[in-house]
mmCIF file of C-alpha atoms in Angstrom:
data_model
loop_
_atom_site.group_PDB
_atom_site.id
_atom_site.type_symbol
_atom_site.label_atom_id
_atom_site.label_comp_id
_atom_site.label_asym_id
_atom_site.label_seq_id
_atom_site.Cartn_x
_atom_site.Cartn_y
_atom_site.Cartn_z
ATOM 1 C CA MET A 1 19.676 4.155 6.133
ATOM 2 C CA PRO A 2 16.024 4.693 7.158
ATOM 3 C CA VAL A 3 14.474 7.984 6.088
ATOM 4 C CA ILE A 4 12.895 8.452 9.529
ATOM 5 C CA GLU A 5 13.692 6.405 12.614
ATOM 6 C CA LEU A 6 12.039 6.544 16.034
ATOM 7 C CA ARG A 7 13.359 4.705 19.093
ATOM 8 C CA GLN A 8 11.082 4.517 22.144
ATOM 9 C CA VAL A 9 9.655 7.943 21.354
ATOM 10 C CA SER A 10 6.952 9.356 23.598
ATOM 11 C CA LYS A 11 5.405 12.804 23.513
ATOM 12 C CA TRP A 12 3.281 14.138 26.344
ATOM 13 C CA PHE A 13 1.126 17.244 26.445
ATOM 14 C CA GLY A 14 0.546 17.555 30.153
ATOM 15 C CA GLU A 15 -1.566 14.511 31.012
ATOM 16 C CA VAL A 16 -2.366 13.799 27.354
ATOM 17 C CA ILE A 17 -0.192 11.241 25.551
ATOM 18 C CA GLY A 18 0.437 12.081 21.900
ATOM 19 C CA LEU A 19 2.820 9.206 21.163
ATOM 20 C CA ASN A 20 3.471 6.281 23.469
ATOM 21 C CA HIS A 21 6.840 4.454 23.269
ATOM 22 C CA VAL A 22 6.914 4.346 19.464
ATOM 23 C CA THR A 23 9.746 2.463 17.776
ATOM 24 C CA THR A 24 9.685 2.293 13.982
ATOM 25 C CA SER A 25 11.730 2.850 10.830
ATOM 26 C CA ILE A 26 10.251 4.507 7.749
ATOM 27 C CA GLY A 27 11.953 3.694 4.467
ATOM 28 C CA GLY A 28 12.099 5.450 1.118
ATOM 29 C CA GLY A 29 9.350 6.064 -1.402
ATOM 30 C CA ILE A 30 5.791 6.914 -0.361
ATOM 31 C CA THR A 31 4.545 5.881 3.089
ATOM 32 C CA GLY A 32 0.931 6.379 4.102
ATOM 33 C CA LEU A 33 0.406 7.481 7.705
ATOM 34 C CA VAL A 34 -3.124 6.556 8.741
ATOM 35 C CA GLY A 35 -5.161 6.461 11.913
ATOM 36 C CA PRO A 36 -8.291 7.921 13.548
ATOM 37 C CA ASN A 37 -8.526 11.551 14.631
ATOM 38 C CA GLY A 38 -6.359 12.083 17.689
ATOM 39 C CA ALA A 39 -4.340 8.930 17.030
ATOM 40 C CA GLY A 40 -0.972 10.745 16.973
ATOM 41 C CA LYS A 41 -0.362 11.361 13.263
ATOM 42 C CA SER A 42 0.133 15.122 13.527
ATOM 43 C CA THR A 43 2.260 14.648 16.652
ATOM 44 C CA LEU A 44 4.584 12.321 14.767
ATOM 45 C CA MET A 45 4.830 14.803 11.899
ATOM 46 C CA GLY A 46 5.467 17.658 14.321
ATOM 47 C CA LEU A 47 8.381 15.693 15.775
ATOM 48 C CA VAL A 48 9.813 14.997 12.329
ATOM 49 C CA MET A 49 9.550 18.715 11.503
ATOM 50 C CA SER A 50 11.201 19.668 14.815
ATOM 51 C CA GLN A 51 8.135 21.675 15.771
ATOM 52 C CA LEU A 52 7.934 19.366 18.775
ATOM 53 C CA ARG A 53 10.658 17.747 20.844
ATOM 54 C CA PRO A 54 10.306 14.167 22.148
ATOM 55 C CA SER A 55 9.482 13.884 25.829
ATOM 56 C CA GLN A 56 11.360 10.587 25.739
ATOM 57 C CA GLY A 57 13.344 8.606 23.188
ATOM 58 C CA THR A 58 15.197 9.601 20.024
ATOM 59 C CA LEU A 59 14.136 10.522 16.489
ATOM 60 C CA SER A 60 16.342 10.898 13.421
ATOM 61 C CA VAL A 61 15.847 11.979 9.808
ATOM 62 C CA TYR A 62 18.448 10.537 7.429
ATOM 63 C CA GLY A 63 20.469 9.467 10.446
ATOM 64 C CA LYS A 64 20.493 12.784 12.320
ATOM 65 C CA SER A 65 18.266 14.448 14.868
ATOM 66 C CA PRO A 66 16.272 17.287 13.265
ATOM 67 C CA TRP A 67 15.997 19.235 16.507
ATOM 68 C CA ASN A 68 17.607 22.669 16.089
ATOM 69 C CA ARG A 69 19.521 21.488 13.000
ATOM 70 C CA PRO A 70 18.840 23.657 9.930
ATOM 71 C CA ALA A 71 20.998 21.377 7.772
ATOM 72 C CA VAL A 72 18.568 18.501 8.410
ATOM 73 C CA LEU A 73 15.406 20.598 8.226
ATOM 74 C CA SER A 74 16.491 22.096 4.896
ATOM 75 C CA LYS A 75 16.035 18.628 3.383
ATOM 76 C CA ILE A 76 12.354 18.539 4.378
ATOM 77 C CA GLY A 77 9.350 20.133 2.698
ATOM 78 C CA TYR A 78 6.250 20.416 4.869
ATOM 79 C CA CYS A 79 2.606 20.908 3.978
ATOM 80 C CA PRO A 80 0.596 21.384 7.191
ATOM 81 C CA GLU A 81 -3.064 20.490 7.597
ATOM 82 C CA GLY A 82 -4.036 24.004 8.684
ATOM 83 C CA ASP A 83 -3.857 27.214 6.660
ATOM 84 C CA PRO A 84 -0.897 29.262 7.974
ATOM 85 C CA PHE A 85 -1.294 32.020 5.402
ATOM 86 C CA TRP A 86 -0.769 35.736 5.299
ATOM 87 C CA SER A 87 -4.037 36.067 3.436
ATOM 88 C CA ASN A 88 -3.233 39.495 1.970
ATOM 89 C CA LEU A 89 -0.376 37.944 -0.022
ATOM 90 C CA THR A 90 -0.793 36.455 -3.467
ATOM 91 C CA GLY A 91 0.077 32.811 -4.057
ATOM 92 C CA TRP A 92 3.256 33.891 -5.844
ATOM 93 C CA GLN A 93 4.355 36.171 -3.004
ATOM 94 C CA PHE A 94 3.717 33.422 -0.455
ATOM 95 C CA VAL A 95 5.732 30.735 -2.259
ATOM 96 C CA HIS A 96 8.519 33.111 -3.290
ATOM 97 C CA PHE A 97 8.901 34.485 0.238
ATOM 98 C CA LEU A 98 9.189 30.997 1.745
ATOM 99 C CA ALA A 99 11.659 29.987 -0.959
ATOM 100 C CA ARG A 100 13.805 32.951 0.060
ATOM 101 C CA LEU A 101 13.332 32.041 3.719
ATOM 102 C CA SER A 102 14.673 28.553 2.983
ATOM 103 C CA GLY A 103 17.984 30.132 1.964
ATOM 104 C CA LEU A 104 17.672 30.406 -1.822
ATOM 105 C CA ARG A 105 19.175 33.492 -3.439
ATOM 106 C CA PRO A 106 16.775 35.914 -5.195
ATOM 107 C CA ARG A 107 17.182 34.581 -8.738
ATOM 108 C CA SER A 108 17.136 30.923 -7.632
ATOM 109 C CA ALA A 109 14.117 31.569 -5.395
ATOM 110 C CA ARG A 110 12.200 33.113 -8.295
ATOM 111 C CA THR A 111 12.943 30.179 -10.599
ATOM 112 C CA ALA A 112 12.161 27.621 -7.887
ATOM 113 C CA ALA A 113 8.897 29.306 -6.902
ATOM 114 C CA LEU A 114 7.685 29.483 -10.493
ATOM 115 C CA HIS A 115 8.519 25.814 -11.031
ATOM 116 C CA ALA A 116 6.783 24.695 -7.820
ATOM 117 C CA ILE A 117 3.676 26.716 -8.660
ATOM 118 C CA GLU A 118 3.635 25.191 -12.128
ATOM 119 C CA GLN A 119 4.009 21.685 -10.669
ATOM 120 C CA THR A 120 0.877 22.177 -8.569
ATOM 121 C CA GLY A 121 -1.186 23.718 -11.366
ATOM 122 C CA MET A 122 -1.445 27.172 -9.800
ATOM 123 C CA THR A 123 0.300 29.296 -12.439
ATOM 124 C CA LYS A 124 -2.935 30.835 -13.722
ATOM 125 C CA ASP A 125 -3.989 31.956 -10.233
ATOM 126 C CA MET A 126 -0.629 32.752 -8.650
ATOM 127 C CA HIS A 127 -1.142 36.527 -8.706
ATOM 128 C CA ARG A 128 -4.513 36.369 -6.956
ATOM 129 C CA ALA A 129 -4.755 37.061 -3.227
ATOM 130 C CA ILE A 130 -4.795 33.869 -1.166
ATOM 131 C CA LYS A 131 -7.843 35.095 0.760
ATOM 132 C CA GLY A 132 -9.841 34.589 -2.448
ATOM 133 C CA TYR A 133 -8.640 31.001 -2.977
ATOM 134 C CA SER A 134 -10.889 27.965 -2.620
ATOM 135 C CA LYS A 135 -9.897 25.251 -0.158
ATOM 136 C CA GLY A 136 -8.465 23.133 -2.950
ATOM 137 C CA MET A 137 -6.382 26.031 -4.280
ATOM 138 C CA ARG A 138 -5.050 26.675 -0.805
ATOM 139 C CA GLN A 139 -3.948 23.060 -0.587
ATOM 140 C CA ARG A 140 -2.126 23.348 -3.901
ATOM 141 C CA ILE A 141 -0.278 26.541 -2.965
ATOM 142 C CA LYS A 142 0.750 24.990 0.369
ATOM 143 C CA ILE A 143 2.191 22.023 -1.494
ATOM 144 C CA ALA A 144 3.962 24.433 -3.864
ATOM 145 C CA GLN A 145 5.769 26.143 -0.978
ATOM 146 C CA ALA A 146 6.778 22.719 0.369
ATOM 147 C CA LEU A 147 8.358 21.871 -2.999
ATOM 148 C CA ALA A 148 10.053 25.185 -3.749
ATOM 149 C CA HIS A 149 13.433 24.365 -2.176
ATOM 150 C CA SER A 150 13.621 20.877 -3.784
ATOM 151 C CA PRO A 151 13.366 18.837 -0.573
ATOM 152 C CA ARG A 152 14.631 15.292 -0.206
ATOM 153 C CA LEU A 153 11.695 14.422 2.087
ATOM 154 C CA LEU A 154 8.147 15.687 1.668
ATOM 155 C CA VAL A 155 5.905 15.602 4.757
ATOM 156 C CA LEU A 156 2.238 16.028 3.830
ATOM 157 C CA ASP A 157 -0.448 16.360 6.500
ATOM 158 C CA GLU A 158 -3.860 15.630 4.901
ATOM 159 C CA PRO A 159 -2.861 16.913 1.435
ATOM 160 C CA PHE A 160 -6.168 15.925 -0.206
ATOM 161 C CA THR A 161 -8.362 17.932 2.164
ATOM 162 C CA GLY A 162 -10.745 20.163 0.222
ATOM 163 C CA ALA A 163 -9.509 19.007 -3.187
ATOM 164 C CA ASP A 164 -12.067 18.070 -5.813
ATOM 165 C CA PRO A 165 -11.740 14.701 -7.642
ATOM 166 C CA VAL A 166 -9.770 16.198 -10.529
ATOM 167 C CA SER A 167 -7.371 17.956 -8.162
ATOM 168 C CA ARG A 168 -6.933 14.782 -6.125
ATOM 169 C CA HIS A 169 -6.004 12.856 -9.234
ATOM 170 C CA GLU A 170 -3.530 15.525 -10.350
ATOM 171 C CA LEU A 171 -1.942 15.743 -6.895
ATOM 172 C CA ALA A 172 -1.646 11.949 -6.713
ATOM 173 C CA GLU A 173 0.111 11.966 -10.092
ATOM 174 C CA LEU A 174 2.456 14.681 -8.813
ATOM 175 C CA PHE A 175 3.343 12.652 -5.699
ATOM 176 C CA ARG A 176 4.004 9.562 -7.811
ATOM 177 C CA ALA A 177 6.266 11.555 -10.130
ATOM 178 C CA LEU A 178 8.182 13.031 -7.189
ATOM 179 C CA ALA A 179 8.684 9.575 -5.668
ATOM 180 C CA ALA A 180 9.885 8.269 -9.043
ATOM 181 C CA ASP A 181 12.461 11.091 -9.026
ATOM 182 C CA GLY A 182 13.763 9.988 -5.629
ATOM 183 C CA VAL A 183 11.791 12.230 -3.269
ATOM 184 C CA ASP A 184 10.645 10.396 -0.137
ATOM 185 C CA VAL A 185 7.073 11.117 0.938
ATOM 186 C CA LEU A 186 5.367 10.707 4.310
ATOM 187 C CA MET A 187 1.677 11.423 3.861
ATOM 188 C CA SER A 188 -1.199 11.327 6.324
ATOM 189 C CA SER A 189 -4.744 11.177 5.041
ATOM 190 C CA HIS A 190 -8.291 10.218 5.996
ATOM 191 C CA VAL A 191 -8.997 9.502 2.320
ATOM 192 C CA LEU A 192 -7.978 5.877 2.647
ATOM 193 C CA HIS A 193 -8.540 4.850 -0.953
ATOM 194 C CA GLU A 194 -6.283 7.709 -2.082
ATOM 195 C CA VAL A 195 -3.485 6.448 0.160
ATOM 196 C CA GLU A 196 -4.003 2.917 -1.130
ATOM 197 C CA SER A 197 -3.830 4.090 -4.746
ATOM 198 C CA LEU A 198 -0.459 5.736 -4.053
ATOM 199 C CA THR A 199 1.333 3.161 -1.920
ATOM 200 C CA ARG A 200 1.077 -0.211 -0.213
ATOM 201 C CA GLN A 201 3.503 0.926 2.497
ATOM 202 C CA ILE A 202 1.542 2.020 5.551
ATOM 203 C CA LEU A 203 2.153 3.141 9.099
ATOM 204 C CA MET A 204 -1.036 2.875 11.154
ATOM 205 C CA ILE A 205 -1.354 4.660 14.498
ATOM 206 C CA ASP A 206 -4.067 4.346 17.115
ATOM 207 C CA HIS A 207 -4.049 5.867 20.621
ATOM 208 C CA GLY A 208 -0.426 6.960 20.203
ATOM 209 C CA ARG A 209 0.900 3.503 19.328
ATOM 210 C CA ILE A 210 1.875 1.774 16.089
ATOM 211 C CA VAL A 211 -0.706 -0.938 15.416
ATOM 212 C CA ALA A 212 0.525 -1.952 11.951
ATOM 213 C CA GLU A 213 3.351 -1.110 9.578
ATOM 214 C CA GLY A 214 4.808 -2.341 6.324
ATOM 215 C CA ASP A 215 3.239 -3.671 3.149
ATOM 216 C CA LEU A 216 -0.566 -3.676 3.326
ATOM 217 C CA HIS A 217 -0.857 -7.242 2.004
ATOM 218 C CA ALA A 218 1.664 -8.515 4.562
ATOM 219 C CA VAL A 219 -0.170 -6.670 7.356
ATOM 220 C CA ARG A 220 -3.433 -8.384 6.411
ATOM 221 C CA GLU A 221 -1.724 -11.774 6.218
ATOM 222 C CA ARG A 222 -0.419 -11.380 9.784
ATOM 223 C CA MET A 223 -3.918 -10.811 11.171
ATOM 224 C CA LEU A 224 -4.510 -14.436 12.086
ATOM 225 C CA ASP A 225 -7.394 -13.612 14.419
ATOM 226 C CA ARG A 226 -9.487 -12.273 11.534
ATOM 227 C CA PRO A 227 -10.936 -14.706 8.959
ATOM 228 C CA HIS A 228 -10.148 -13.627 5.419
ATOM 229 C CA ALA A 229 -13.067 -12.664 3.211
ATOM 230 C CA ILE A 230 -12.933 -13.736 -0.445
ATOM 231 C CA ARG A 231 -15.362 -12.405 -3.029
ATOM 232 C CA MET A 232 -16.318 -14.664 -5.962
ATOM 233 C CA ARG A 233 -18.509 -14.320 -9.017
ATOM 234 C CA VAL A 234 -19.282 -17.577 -10.814
ATOM 235 C CA ASP A 235 -22.225 -18.761 -12.888
ATOM 236 C CA GLN A 236 -23.167 -21.418 -10.292
ATOM 237 C CA PRO A 237 -22.496 -19.817 -6.884
ATOM 238 C CA ARG A 238 -24.672 -22.253 -4.864
ATOM 239 C CA ARG A 239 -22.894 -25.273 -6.310
ATOM 240 C CA LEU A 240 -19.501 -23.781 -5.474
ATOM 241 C CA ALA A 241 -20.702 -22.774 -1.980
ATOM 242 C CA ALA A 242 -21.878 -26.335 -1.264
ATOM 243 C CA HIS A 243 -18.470 -27.649 -2.296
ATOM 244 C CA LEU A 244 -16.550 -25.162 -0.137
ATOM 245 C CA ALA A 245 -18.807 -25.818 2.873
ATOM 246 C CA GLU A 246 -17.113 -29.216 3.198
ATOM 247 C CA MET A 247 -13.873 -27.486 4.266
ATOM 248 C CA ALA A 248 -13.253 -27.383 8.011
ATOM 249 C CA THR A 249 -11.551 -23.980 7.758
ATOM 250 C CA ILE A 250 -14.597 -22.184 6.329
ATOM 251 C CA ASN A 251 -15.995 -19.724 8.874
ATOM 252 C CA GLY A 252 -18.894 -18.436 6.816
ATOM 253 C CA LEU A 253 -20.590 -18.433 3.418
ATOM 254 C CA ARG A 254 -23.123 -16.014 2.007
ATOM 255 C CA ILE A 255 -24.610 -15.291 -1.404
ATOM 256 C CA SER A 256 -25.871 -11.779 -2.138
ATOM 257 C CA GLU A 257 -28.981 -10.962 -4.130
ATOM 258 C CA ASP A 258 -26.896 -10.321 -7.235
ATOM 259 C CA GLY A 259 -25.225 -13.725 -6.967
ATOM 260 C CA GLU A 260 -21.905 -12.733 -5.398
ATOM 261 C CA LEU A 261 -20.465 -15.437 -3.140
ATOM 262 C CA VAL A 262 -18.458 -14.262 -0.124
ATOM 263 C CA VAL A 263 -16.402 -16.817 1.773
ATOM 264 C CA GLU A 264 -14.785 -16.267 5.174
ATOM 265 C CA THR A 265 -11.874 -18.561 5.916
ATOM 266 C CA SER A 266 -8.749 -18.902 8.033
ATOM 267 C CA THR A 267 -6.886 -20.583 5.139
ATOM 268 C CA PRO A 268 -7.318 -18.341 2.078
ATOM 269 C CA ASP A 269 -4.617 -20.041 -0.004
ATOM 270 C CA GLU A 270 -6.330 -23.416 0.358
ATOM 271 C CA VAL A 271 -9.633 -21.860 -0.695
ATOM 272 C CA TYR A 272 -8.089 -20.269 -3.788
ATOM 273 C CA ASP A 273 -6.582 -23.645 -4.797
ATOM 274 C CA ARG A 274 -9.833 -25.505 -4.192
ATOM 275 C CA VAL A 275 -11.901 -22.950 -6.113
ATOM 276 C CA SER A 276 -9.538 -23.090 -9.089
ATOM 277 C CA ALA A 277 -9.645 -26.895 -9.210
ATOM 278 C CA PHE A 278 -13.439 -27.019 -8.878
ATOM 279 C CA VAL A 279 -14.038 -24.374 -11.542
ATOM 280 C CA LEU A 280 -11.798 -26.194 -14.014
ATOM 281 C CA GLU A 281 -13.150 -29.649 -13.239
ATOM 282 C CA HIS A 282 -16.821 -28.669 -13.524
ATOM 283 C CA HIS A 283 -16.441 -26.067 -16.287
ATOM 284 C CA LEU A 284 -17.859 -23.177 -14.269
ATOM 285 C CA VAL A 285 -17.548 -19.629 -15.576
ATOM 286 C CA ALA A 286 -15.695 -17.430 -13.059
ATOM 287 C CA SER A 287 -15.539 -13.676 -13.650
ATOM 288 C CA GLU A 288 -13.969 -12.662 -10.325
ATOM 289 C CA VAL A 289 -12.118 -14.218 -7.409
ATOM 290 C CA ALA A 290 -10.542 -11.608 -5.133
ATOM 291 C CA ALA A 291 -9.840 -10.691 -1.521
ATOM 292 C CA ALA A 292 -12.749 -8.678 -0.159
ATOM 293 C CA ASP A 293 -11.016 -7.332 2.946
ATOM 294 C CA GLU A 294 -7.462 -6.576 1.915
ATOM 295 C CA SER A 295 -8.178 -2.911 1.266
ATOM 296 C CA LEU A 296 -6.707 -0.238 3.510
ATOM 297 C CA GLU A 297 -10.213 0.650 4.666
ATOM 298 C CA ALA A 298 -10.909 -2.915 5.821
ATOM 299 C CA VAL A 299 -7.559 -3.342 7.570
ATOM 300 C CA PHE A 300 -7.949 0.083 9.166
ATOM 301 C CA GLY A 301 -11.363 -0.973 10.471
ATOM 302 C CA TYR A 302 -10.100 -4.256 11.871
ATOM 303 C CA LEU A 303 -7.085 -2.805 13.660
ATOM 304 C CA THR A 304 -8.863 0.203 15.134
ATOM 305 C CA ASP A 305 -12.112 -1.655 15.927
ATOM 306 C CA ARG A 306 -14.098 0.578 13.590
ATOM 307 C CA GLY A 307 -15.778 -2.454 12.062
ATOM 308 C CA ALA A 308 -14.954 -1.709 8.392
ATOM 309 C CA ARG A 309 -15.612 -4.548 5.967
#
């Protein structure tokens, strides 16, 4: 059973289209939801959280519509992008109150809140007023409240916003640990390399439509209209470049000032085979042969015409 399934879902806000006839299935584990500002990411999350109702089509979470169904919504933990705080509360009061609101009894809510706060590294500061928190601390306490009731699905809208590098690393480790324990995660983020470090499963939205989904490598392989860029470091780059130039499927060759050879080709597998054979035959020293445009940032740029390389 898919974790989240959309069938011909559209969402309109007057004359503005948030989502446009979206059909997709999101499986288990961690899925990265990426796209430009205004692409429809928050709209999709709002539909999953039943904060919004589809204008057209159907949406299900674990096989059931979440709309007006507490039994379904109780399985979801949500960390919004904004800061919906009662700023006079302490971090502890905020998380504990929402744990109680989720239906946990007083003793269970206390235990759950303490555990969630500990998971996000906020124990030391949990009795401080939220209005005195930094942006990164606010992100952590929001994630804590999303975890307090032990959700089956975690929906995270820009969870790395405002976090410093150390906090980002710790949060990424937390998300990996949760996924390893069977928690499904849908995460949107503009920090593309953070998404890529967490998962290869992506859902890319642009102008309210799905433009790519699935494994990042497979997505790049399906982009037949874009020559693949391969980065190589060998001790004789000009000799290798001259050899590769004989191939009809080479679209471009360039050597940087530091000696890196970049090859653009429509047949990457043939290039890899030819490079390997040439290096072995002529005893070249190769320190790197890798795809230069298979990163999430590059694919994102190609599919949304942002020109990333």
